[in-house]
């Protein structure tokens, strides 16, 4: 007789069905989580990420390949730089942490670099928590190279792998992000620094959960620092330079947005039986499956989500005002399509006391005046 399924195994089974038989789950990384948190209203992204669907392969199969992601060349260059920064037991990296974040502490020498190997993400997460506990109790500089952290997102665990976490002698924990974009005269491209800060904020939230569990279990009470260390190549050279980045704002925003995500279980329950996002399905079936989940497209998706071209086409076909940007969308109140907006401007739709409708009519009058036409010419 089959054993009854627990809620958790039931959800895992349902997500595997949505991903497709034999299709391995794509792990959620902090970059994806930060992007998910940036668009918390999008159920489509939430279920695809929650089910571990490879969105780039799905976009290809839908006929709208994404132009999103890092090139192989950038990945190779980034990995080579990271290895250089972590050489010699992370001596240079620890020197930068000391110089930028903890000058009052003893300079790091002979820092510990614990072995974090274990089987599977759960095993690596447990090994990381033990290493953090031991290093905090020992009160000496320790470098955790590619630790594994877990964070519950929309009711499902996501496993995250920061470049490094450093334990300070005072028991503080610092997240280190190593990037391959250059820092010129001490400053880097603000957009790239912002993306790195949002990613680091996800790691900080996951570390805070580890710290809370340690304190709850009677272990040490570590402090997760809210300044992270961003390490980049100095002025296009191979040398490393670093900057302390205050991520308090990104941490607060990300925590709030992740809490707003609809539970993956609820989205999965609302989907028709047989829905499957496996990229080997015919394009029309996949389109139907993807369209079964509501999405909230915004131009920001173009730099954050592999499905952006597909969702943009759909949004434009539907005449949705979201494709004009979130700020425009917010100004238009209850008017959700371009057709409705034009009808409101012509005086054919909407309550004249509605500020959005009144502003549209005034704009249409001004436009007509300028062009010497009637308002009905507004198309
Ligand atoms: S591109 Fe589509 S699926 Fe991705 S976040 Fe935007 S609306 Fe959601």
Tab-separated table of C-alpha atoms and ligand atoms in Angstrom:
chain	number	residue	atom	x	y	z
A	1	UNK	CA	0.000	0.000	0.000
A	2	UNK	CA	1.537	3.397	-0.944
A	3	UNK	CA	2.494	5.588	2.012
A	4	UNK	CA	0.468	8.822	2.354
A	5	UNK	CA	2.338	11.853	1.051
A	6	UNK	CA	3.328	14.609	3.435
A	7	UNK	CA	2.560	18.157	2.338
A	8	UNK	CA	6.253	18.711	1.585
A	9	UNK	CA	6.766	15.597	-0.543
A	10	UNK	CA	3.430	16.325	-2.261
A	11	UNK	CA	4.680	19.782	-3.257
A	12	UNK	CA	8.028	18.361	-4.383
A	13	UNK	CA	6.223	15.816	-6.541
A	14	UNK	CA	3.949	18.477	-8.042
A	15	UNK	CA	6.906	20.741	-8.838
A	16	UNK	CA	8.726	17.825	-10.507
A	17	UNK	CA	5.612	17.226	-12.661
A	18	UNK	CA	5.562	20.893	-13.663
A	19	UNK	CA	9.287	20.790	-14.531
A	20	UNK	CA	8.798	17.640	-16.599
A	21	UNK	CA	9.816	14.025	-16.079
A	22	UNK	CA	13.581	13.451	-16.183
A	23	UNK	CA	14.274	17.208	-16.252
A	24	UNK	CA	16.797	18.108	-13.509
A	25	UNK	CA	15.897	21.054	-11.286
A	26	UNK	CA	17.832	24.250	-11.872
A	27	UNK	CA	19.043	25.587	-8.542
A	28	UNK	CA	17.926	29.080	-7.556
A	29	UNK	CA	20.868	31.374	-6.986
A	30	UNK	CA	21.005	34.708	-5.203
A	31	UNK	CA	20.957	36.597	-8.521
A	32	UNK	CA	17.664	34.882	-9.424
A	33	UNK	CA	16.260	35.458	-5.942
A	34	UNK	CA	17.157	39.137	-6.042
A	35	UNK	CA	15.403	39.415	-9.434
A	36	UNK	CA	12.402	37.514	-8.078
A	37	UNK	CA	12.225	39.884	-5.133
A	38	UNK	CA	12.352	42.833	-7.547
A	39	UNK	CA	9.056	41.681	-9.152
A	40	UNK	CA	7.166	39.979	-6.308
A	41	UNK	CA	3.806	40.221	-8.103
A	42	UNK	CA	4.893	37.876	-10.896
A	43	UNK	CA	3.420	34.448	-10.193
A	44	UNK	CA	4.846	33.128	-13.457
A	45	UNK	CA	8.415	33.693	-12.375
A	46	UNK	CA	7.687	32.467	-8.840
A	47	UNK	CA	6.349	29.082	-9.990
A	48	UNK	CA	9.022	28.592	-12.688
A	49	UNK	CA	11.825	29.373	-10.237
A	50	UNK	CA	10.142	27.388	-7.462
A	51	UNK	CA	9.872	24.335	-9.735
A	52	UNK	CA	13.509	24.683	-10.839
A	53	UNK	CA	12.582	25.253	-14.505
A	54	UNK	CA	15.473	26.324	-16.735
A	55	UNK	CA	13.908	29.574	-17.979
A	56	UNK	CA	16.562	30.129	-20.670
A	57	UNK	CA	15.776	26.695	-22.213
A	58	UNK	CA	12.048	27.421	-21.875
A	59	UNK	CA	12.434	30.781	-23.630
A	60	UNK	CA	14.292	29.037	-26.483
A	61	UNK	CA	11.529	26.435	-26.791
A	62	UNK	CA	8.887	29.192	-26.839
A	63	UNK	CA	10.698	30.817	-29.758
A	64	UNK	CA	11.721	33.918	-27.776
A	65	UNK	CA	15.344	33.225	-26.791
A	66	UNK	CA	16.636	35.399	-23.997
A	67	UNK	CA	19.529	37.783	-24.419
A	68	UNK	CA	20.065	37.565	-20.703
A	69	UNK	CA	22.924	36.004	-18.763
A	70	UNK	CA	26.700	36.075	-18.683
A	71	UNK	CA	28.822	35.077	-21.676
A	72	UNK	CA	31.171	32.100	-21.366
A	73	UNK	CA	34.104	34.497	-21.702
A	74	UNK	CA	32.867	36.630	-18.776
A	75	UNK	CA	32.326	33.499	-16.648
A	76	UNK	CA	35.839	32.197	-17.344
A	77	UNK	CA	37.399	35.583	-16.631
A	78	UNK	CA	35.379	35.908	-13.416
A	79	UNK	CA	36.399	32.438	-12.198
A	80	UNK	CA	40.093	33.129	-12.907
A	81	UNK	CA	39.937	36.413	-10.962
A	82	UNK	CA	38.172	34.757	-8.034
A	83	UNK	CA	40.826	31.997	-7.848
A	84	UNK	CA	43.556	34.628	-7.798
A	85	UNK	CA	41.848	36.560	-4.991
A	86	UNK	CA	41.461	33.392	-2.904
A	87	UNK	CA	44.986	32.024	-3.496
A	88	UNK	CA	47.319	31.348	-0.517
A	89	UNK	CA	44.498	30.479	1.851
A	90	UNK	CA	42.676	33.693	1.004
A	91	UNK	CA	45.506	35.889	2.379
A	92	UNK	CA	44.758	38.820	0.036
A	93	UNK	CA	41.018	38.547	0.523
A	94	UNK	CA	41.358	38.536	4.320
A	95	UNK	CA	43.750	41.470	4.140
A	96	UNK	CA	41.087	43.421	2.239
A	97	UNK	CA	38.370	42.476	4.778
A	98	UNK	CA	40.644	43.667	7.604
A	99	UNK	CA	41.586	46.897	5.817
A	100	UNK	CA	38.064	47.869	4.716
A	101	UNK	CA	35.878	46.534	7.512
A	102	UNK	CA	37.727	45.686	10.710
A	103	UNK	CA	40.935	47.704	11.136
A	104	UNK	CA	40.765	47.514	14.922
A	105	UNK	CA	41.088	43.711	14.916
A	106	UNK	CA	44.390	41.853	14.822
A	107	UNK	CA	45.610	41.529	11.204
A	108	UNK	CA	44.652	38.112	9.834
A	109	UNK	CA	47.504	35.624	9.680
A	110	UNK	CA	47.178	31.851	9.514
A	111	UNK	CA	43.422	32.133	9.125
A	112	UNK	CA	41.393	28.938	9.181
A	113	UNK	CA	39.891	27.711	5.880
A	114	UNK	CA	37.635	24.798	6.883
A	115	UNK	CA	36.753	22.007	4.490
A	116	UNK	CA	33.074	22.403	3.579
A	117	UNK	CA	32.645	19.384	1.344
A	118	UNK	CA	29.583	17.240	2.003
A	119	UNK	CA	27.039	15.301	-0.023
A	120	UNK	CA	24.160	17.239	-1.551
A	121	UNK	CA	22.992	20.781	-0.812
A	122	UNK	CA	21.417	19.812	2.525
A	123	UNK	CA	24.695	18.190	3.637
A	124	UNK	CA	26.722	21.217	2.549
A	125	UNK	CA	24.303	23.565	4.326
A	126	UNK	CA	24.658	21.587	7.567
A	127	UNK	CA	28.470	21.497	7.181
A	128	UNK	CA	28.542	25.271	6.660
A	129	UNK	CA	26.439	25.877	9.787
A	130	UNK	CA	28.829	23.730	11.850
A	131	UNK	CA	31.880	25.553	10.457
A	132	UNK	CA	30.292	28.927	11.239
A	133	UNK	CA	29.485	27.823	14.785
A	134	UNK	CA	33.007	26.499	15.419
A	135	UNK	CA	34.735	29.536	13.904
A	136	UNK	CA	32.556	31.949	15.894
A	137	UNK	CA	33.255	30.072	19.134
A	138	UNK	CA	37.013	29.967	18.347
A	139	UNK	CA	37.131	33.754	17.809
A	140	UNK	CA	39.733	33.716	15.034
A	141	UNK	CA	39.783	34.864	11.420
A	142	UNK	CA	38.168	32.174	9.268
A	143	UNK	CA	37.451	32.080	5.555
A	144	UNK	CA	34.527	29.971	4.337
A	145	UNK	CA	35.120	29.422	0.642
A	146	UNK	CA	31.836	28.845	-1.233
A	147	UNK	CA	29.729	27.949	1.808
A	148	UNK	CA	26.151	26.803	1.244
A	149	UNK	CA	23.184	28.562	2.823
A	150	UNK	CA	19.480	27.814	2.721
A	151	UNK	CA	16.660	30.340	2.581
A	152	UNK	CA	12.963	29.556	2.488
A	153	UNK	CA	11.369	31.323	-0.465
A	154	UNK	CA	7.622	31.188	-1.089
A	155	UNK	CA	7.373	28.053	1.017
A	156	UNK	CA	10.242	26.171	-0.697
A	157	UNK	CA	13.925	26.023	0.316
A	158	UNK	CA	16.458	27.688	-1.976
A	159	UNK	CA	20.150	26.816	-1.638
A	160	UNK	CA	22.592	29.674	-2.090
A	161	UNK	CA	26.339	29.762	-2.530
A	162	UNK	CA	28.083	33.078	-1.795
A	163	UNK	CA	31.640	33.530	-3.064
A	164	UNK	CA	32.865	33.630	0.542
A	165	UNK	CA	31.899	34.399	4.113
A	166	UNK	CA	34.529	35.669	6.558
A	167	UNK	CA	34.245	35.158	10.320
A	168	UNK	CA	35.935	37.963	12.281
A	169	UNK	CA	37.693	37.469	15.647
A	170	UNK	CA	34.774	39.281	17.356
A	171	UNK	CA	32.356	36.694	15.948
A	172	UNK	CA	30.960	38.961	13.186
A	173	UNK	CA	30.181	37.432	9.784
A	174	UNK	CA	30.852	39.267	6.519
A	175	UNK	CA	29.588	38.316	3.065
A	176	UNK	CA	32.173	38.722	0.293
A	177	UNK	CA	31.150	39.237	-3.334
A	178	UNK	CA	33.873	38.853	-5.962
A	179	UNK	CA	33.021	40.407	-9.317
A	180	UNK	CA	34.960	40.726	-12.558
A	181	UNK	CA	33.815	44.260	-13.472
A	182	UNK	CA	36.539	46.835	-12.821
A	183	UNK	CA	36.733	49.379	-10.032
A	184	UNK	CA	38.231	52.559	-11.479
A	185	UNK	CA	39.770	55.025	-9.030
A	186	UNK	CA	37.845	53.344	-6.219
A	187	UNK	CA	34.405	53.355	-7.832
A	188	UNK	CA	32.555	50.980	-10.149
A	189	UNK	CA	29.491	51.079	-12.413
A	190	UNK	CA	26.632	51.963	-9.994
A	191	UNK	CA	24.166	49.608	-11.743
A	192	UNK	CA	26.547	46.677	-11.312
A	193	UNK	CA	27.304	47.605	-7.701
A	194	UNK	CA	23.540	47.834	-7.053
A	195	UNK	CA	22.977	44.350	-8.529
A	196	UNK	CA	25.846	42.952	-6.411
A	197	UNK	CA	24.387	44.614	-3.301
A	198	UNK	CA	20.948	43.066	-3.931
A	199	UNK	CA	22.581	39.667	-4.377
A	200	UNK	CA	24.610	40.108	-1.173
A	201	UNK	CA	21.431	41.119	0.683
A	202	UNK	CA	19.955	37.691	-0.119
A	203	UNK	CA	23.043	36.003	1.374
A	204	UNK	CA	22.833	38.211	4.464
A	205	UNK	CA	19.200	37.174	5.009
A	206	UNK	CA	20.175	33.499	4.702
A	207	UNK	CA	23.106	33.987	7.122
A	208	UNK	CA	20.782	35.677	9.610
A	209	UNK	CA	18.657	32.525	9.642
A	210	UNK	CA	21.766	30.444	10.459
A	211	UNK	CA	22.737	32.906	13.219
A	212	UNK	CA	19.220	32.803	14.705
A	213	UNK	CA	19.238	28.996	14.729
A	214	UNK	CA	22.677	28.913	16.430
A	215	UNK	CA	21.536	31.321	19.140
A	216	UNK	CA	18.277	29.381	19.564
A	217	UNK	CA	20.214	26.121	20.041
A	218	UNK	CA	22.304	27.681	22.812
A	219	UNK	CA	25.385	28.297	20.641
A	220	UNK	CA	27.216	31.610	20.148
A	221	UNK	CA	25.215	34.700	19.110
A	222	UNK	CA	26.997	35.929	15.990
A	223	UNK	CA	26.406	39.285	14.350
A	224	UNK	CA	25.794	39.288	10.623
A	225	UNK	CA	27.409	42.477	9.381
A	226	UNK	CA	25.336	44.706	7.091
A	227	UNK	CA	28.390	46.004	5.265
A	228	UNK	CA	29.566	43.473	2.696
A	229	UNK	CA	32.913	43.443	0.896
A	230	UNK	CA	32.813	43.914	-2.873
A	231	UNK	CA	36.077	42.769	-4.490
A	232	UNK	CA	36.840	43.772	-8.095
A	233	UNK	CA	39.841	44.072	-10.430
A	234	UNK	CA	41.658	47.360	-9.909
A	235	UNK	CA	41.675	49.681	-12.953
A	236	UNK	CA	41.450	46.830	-15.547
A	237	UNK	CA	44.475	45.093	-13.983
A	238	UNK	CA	44.617	41.631	-12.419
A	239	UNK	CA	45.117	43.138	-8.974
A	240	UNK	CA	42.259	43.052	-6.488
A	241	UNK	CA	40.740	46.093	-4.863
A	242	UNK	CA	37.703	46.260	-2.606
A	243	UNK	CA	35.020	48.465	-1.209
A	244	UNK	CA	32.706	48.096	1.784
A	245	UNK	CA	29.077	48.313	0.621
A	246	UNK	CA	26.261	49.169	3.025
A	247	UNK	CA	23.388	46.832	2.093
A	248	UNK	CA	20.908	47.756	4.873
A	249	UNK	CA	18.429	49.244	2.416
A	250	UNK	CA	18.651	46.334	-0.060
A	251	UNK	CA	18.307	43.871	2.840
A	252	UNK	CA	15.134	45.537	4.110
A	253	UNK	CA	13.575	45.773	0.622
A	254	UNK	CA	14.469	42.175	-0.294
A	255	UNK	CA	13.123	40.801	3.018
A	256	UNK	CA	9.857	42.689	2.493
A	257	UNK	CA	9.479	41.603	-1.146
A	258	UNK	CA	10.296	37.942	-0.469
A	259	UNK	CA	7.668	37.913	2.268
A	260	UNK	CA	5.116	39.178	-0.280
A	261	UNK	CA	5.658	36.311	-2.739
A	262	UNK	CA	2.634	34.107	-3.229
A	263	UNK	CA	3.289	30.642	-1.906
A	264	UNK	CA	4.481	28.327	-4.661
A	265	UNK	CA	2.028	25.718	-3.380
A	266	UNK	CA	-0.934	28.080	-3.951
A	267	UNK	CA	0.178	28.903	-7.512
A	268	UNK	CA	0.737	25.220	-8.302
A	269	UNK	CA	-2.695	24.303	-6.918
A	270	UNK	CA	-4.370	26.810	-9.255
A	271	UNK	CA	-2.801	25.308	-12.407
A	272	UNK	CA	-4.721	22.814	-14.569
A	273	UNK	CA	-3.769	19.148	-14.177
A	274	UNK	CA	-1.179	18.132	-16.791
A	275	UNK	CA	0.509	21.564	-16.982
A	276	UNK	CA	4.169	21.012	-17.836
A	277	UNK	CA	7.009	23.427	-18.663
A	278	UNK	CA	9.455	20.846	-20.029
A	279	UNK	CA	11.351	22.445	-22.961
A	280	UNK	CA	10.903	19.282	-25.054
A	281	UNK	CA	7.131	19.922	-25.318
A	282	UNK	CA	5.739	21.480	-28.539
A	283	UNK	CA	5.813	25.287	-28.575
A	284	UNK	CA	2.006	25.682	-28.620
A	285	UNK	CA	1.625	23.439	-25.540
A	286	UNK	CA	4.345	25.338	-23.755
A	287	UNK	CA	2.756	28.670	-24.636
A	288	UNK	CA	-0.527	27.464	-23.177
A	289	UNK	CA	1.220	26.258	-20.003
A	290	UNK	CA	3.094	29.536	-19.549
A	291	UNK	CA	-0.003	31.629	-20.241
A	292	UNK	CA	-1.887	29.652	-17.559
A	293	UNK	CA	0.158	31.517	-14.931
A	294	UNK	CA	-0.454	35.268	-14.510
A	295	UNK	CA	2.569	37.502	-15.102
A	296	UNK	CA	3.296	41.143	-14.375
A	297	UNK	CA	5.618	42.235	-17.151
A	298	UNK	CA	7.568	45.472	-16.758
A	299	UNK	CA	10.480	46.786	-18.862
A	300	UNK	CA	12.775	46.018	-15.908
A	301	UNK	CA	12.239	42.312	-16.733
A	302	UNK	CA	14.502	42.782	-19.774
A	303	UNK	CA	17.573	42.908	-17.555
A	304	UNK	CA	16.406	40.391	-14.978
A	305	UNK	CA	14.424	37.495	-16.465
A	306	UNK	CA	15.043	35.039	-19.291
A	307	UNK	CA	11.364	35.083	-20.328
A	308	UNK	CA	11.323	38.844	-20.883
A	309	UNK	CA	10.961	38.786	-24.698
A	310	UNK	CA	8.086	36.306	-24.514
A	311	UNK	CA	6.263	38.248	-21.780
A	312	UNK	CA	6.877	41.572	-23.528
A	313	UNK	CA	5.321	40.297	-26.772
A	314	UNK	CA	2.278	39.019	-24.870
A	315	UNK	CA	1.959	42.218	-22.908
A	316	UNK	CA	2.107	44.313	-26.094
A	317	UNK	CA	-0.393	42.056	-27.891
A	318	UNK	CA	-2.781	42.475	-24.955
A	319	UNK	CA	-2.186	46.238	-24.978
A	320	UNK	CA	-1.261	46.093	-21.288
A	321	UNK	CA	0.004	49.373	-19.839
A	322	UNK	CA	2.565	47.473	-17.725
A	323	UNK	CA	4.755	47.314	-20.842
A	324	UNK	CA	5.111	51.119	-20.560
A	325	UNK	CA	6.836	50.850	-17.183
A	326	UNK	CA	5.850	50.655	-13.528
A	327	UNK	CA	5.714	54.408	-12.965
A	328	UNK	CA	3.311	54.936	-15.904
A	329	UNK	CA	1.267	51.966	-14.695
A	330	UNK	CA	1.011	53.487	-11.225
A	331	UNK	CA	-0.136	56.862	-12.649
A	332	UNK	CA	-2.964	55.242	-14.626
A	333	UNK	CA	-4.835	53.780	-11.641
A	334	UNK	CA	-7.563	51.358	-12.774
A	335	UNK	CA	-6.866	51.780	-16.521
A	336	UNK	CA	-4.964	48.641	-17.454
A	337	UNK	CA	-4.916	48.654	-21.268
A	338	UNK	CA	-3.705	51.196	-23.813
A	339	UNK	CA	-7.137	51.012	-25.461
A	340	UNK	CA	-8.850	52.025	-22.189
A	341	UNK	CA	-6.368	54.851	-21.693
A	342	UNK	CA	-7.103	56.275	-25.161
A	343	UNK	CA	-10.862	55.869	-24.636
A	344	UNK	CA	-10.579	57.713	-21.303
A	345	UNK	CA	-8.599	60.505	-22.992
A	346	UNK	CA	-11.330	60.854	-25.630
A	347	UNK	CA	-13.999	61.097	-22.935
A	348	UNK	CA	-15.582	57.756	-23.847
A	349	UNK	CA	-14.652	55.902	-20.652
A	350	UNK	CA	-13.940	56.521	-16.981
A	351	UNK	CA	-15.123	58.750	-14.166
A	352	UNK	CA	-14.230	62.417	-14.884
A	353	UNK	CA	-13.508	62.853	-11.146
A	354	UNK	CA	-10.842	60.150	-11.266
A	355	UNK	CA	-7.518	62.091	-11.205
A	356	UNK	CA	-5.982	59.760	-13.833
A	357	UNK	CA	-8.965	60.207	-16.186
A	358	UNK	CA	-9.037	63.988	-15.612
A	359	UNK	CA	-5.288	64.244	-16.328
A	360	UNK	CA	-5.655	62.189	-19.520
A	361	UNK	CA	-8.534	64.383	-20.776
A	362	UNK	CA	-6.589	67.554	-20.033
A	363	UNK	CA	-3.554	66.128	-21.849
A	364	UNK	CA	-5.725	65.162	-24.827
A	365	UNK	CA	-7.199	68.697	-24.944
A	366	UNK	CA	-3.741	70.265	-24.858
A	367	UNK	CA	-2.539	67.911	-27.580
A	368	UNK	CA	-5.573	68.672	-29.744
A	369	UNK	CA	-5.066	72.403	-29.219
A	370	UNK	CA	-1.422	72.159	-30.176
A	371	UNK	CA	-2.251	70.183	-33.312
A	372	UNK	CA	-5.351	72.201	-34.105
A	373	UNK	CA	-7.532	69.045	-34.021
A	374	UNK	CA	-10.518	67.719	-32.050
A	375	UNK	CA	-9.930	65.473	-29.047
A	376	UNK	CA	-11.519	62.564	-30.975
A	377	UNK	CA	-8.343	62.496	-33.095
A	378	UNK	CA	-6.542	61.024	-30.100
A	379	UNK	CA	-5.473	57.567	-31.283
B	1	LIG	S1	9.738	38.345	-17.798
B	1	LIG	FE1	7.743	37.429	-17.466
B	1	LIG	S2	8.070	35.756	-16.065
B	1	LIG	FE2	9.878	37.021	-15.968
B	1	LIG	S3	9.498	38.409	-14.236
B	1	LIG	FE3	8.832	39.476	-16.087
B	1	LIG	S4	6.676	39.008	-16.297
B	1	LIG	FE4	7.520	37.546	-14.830
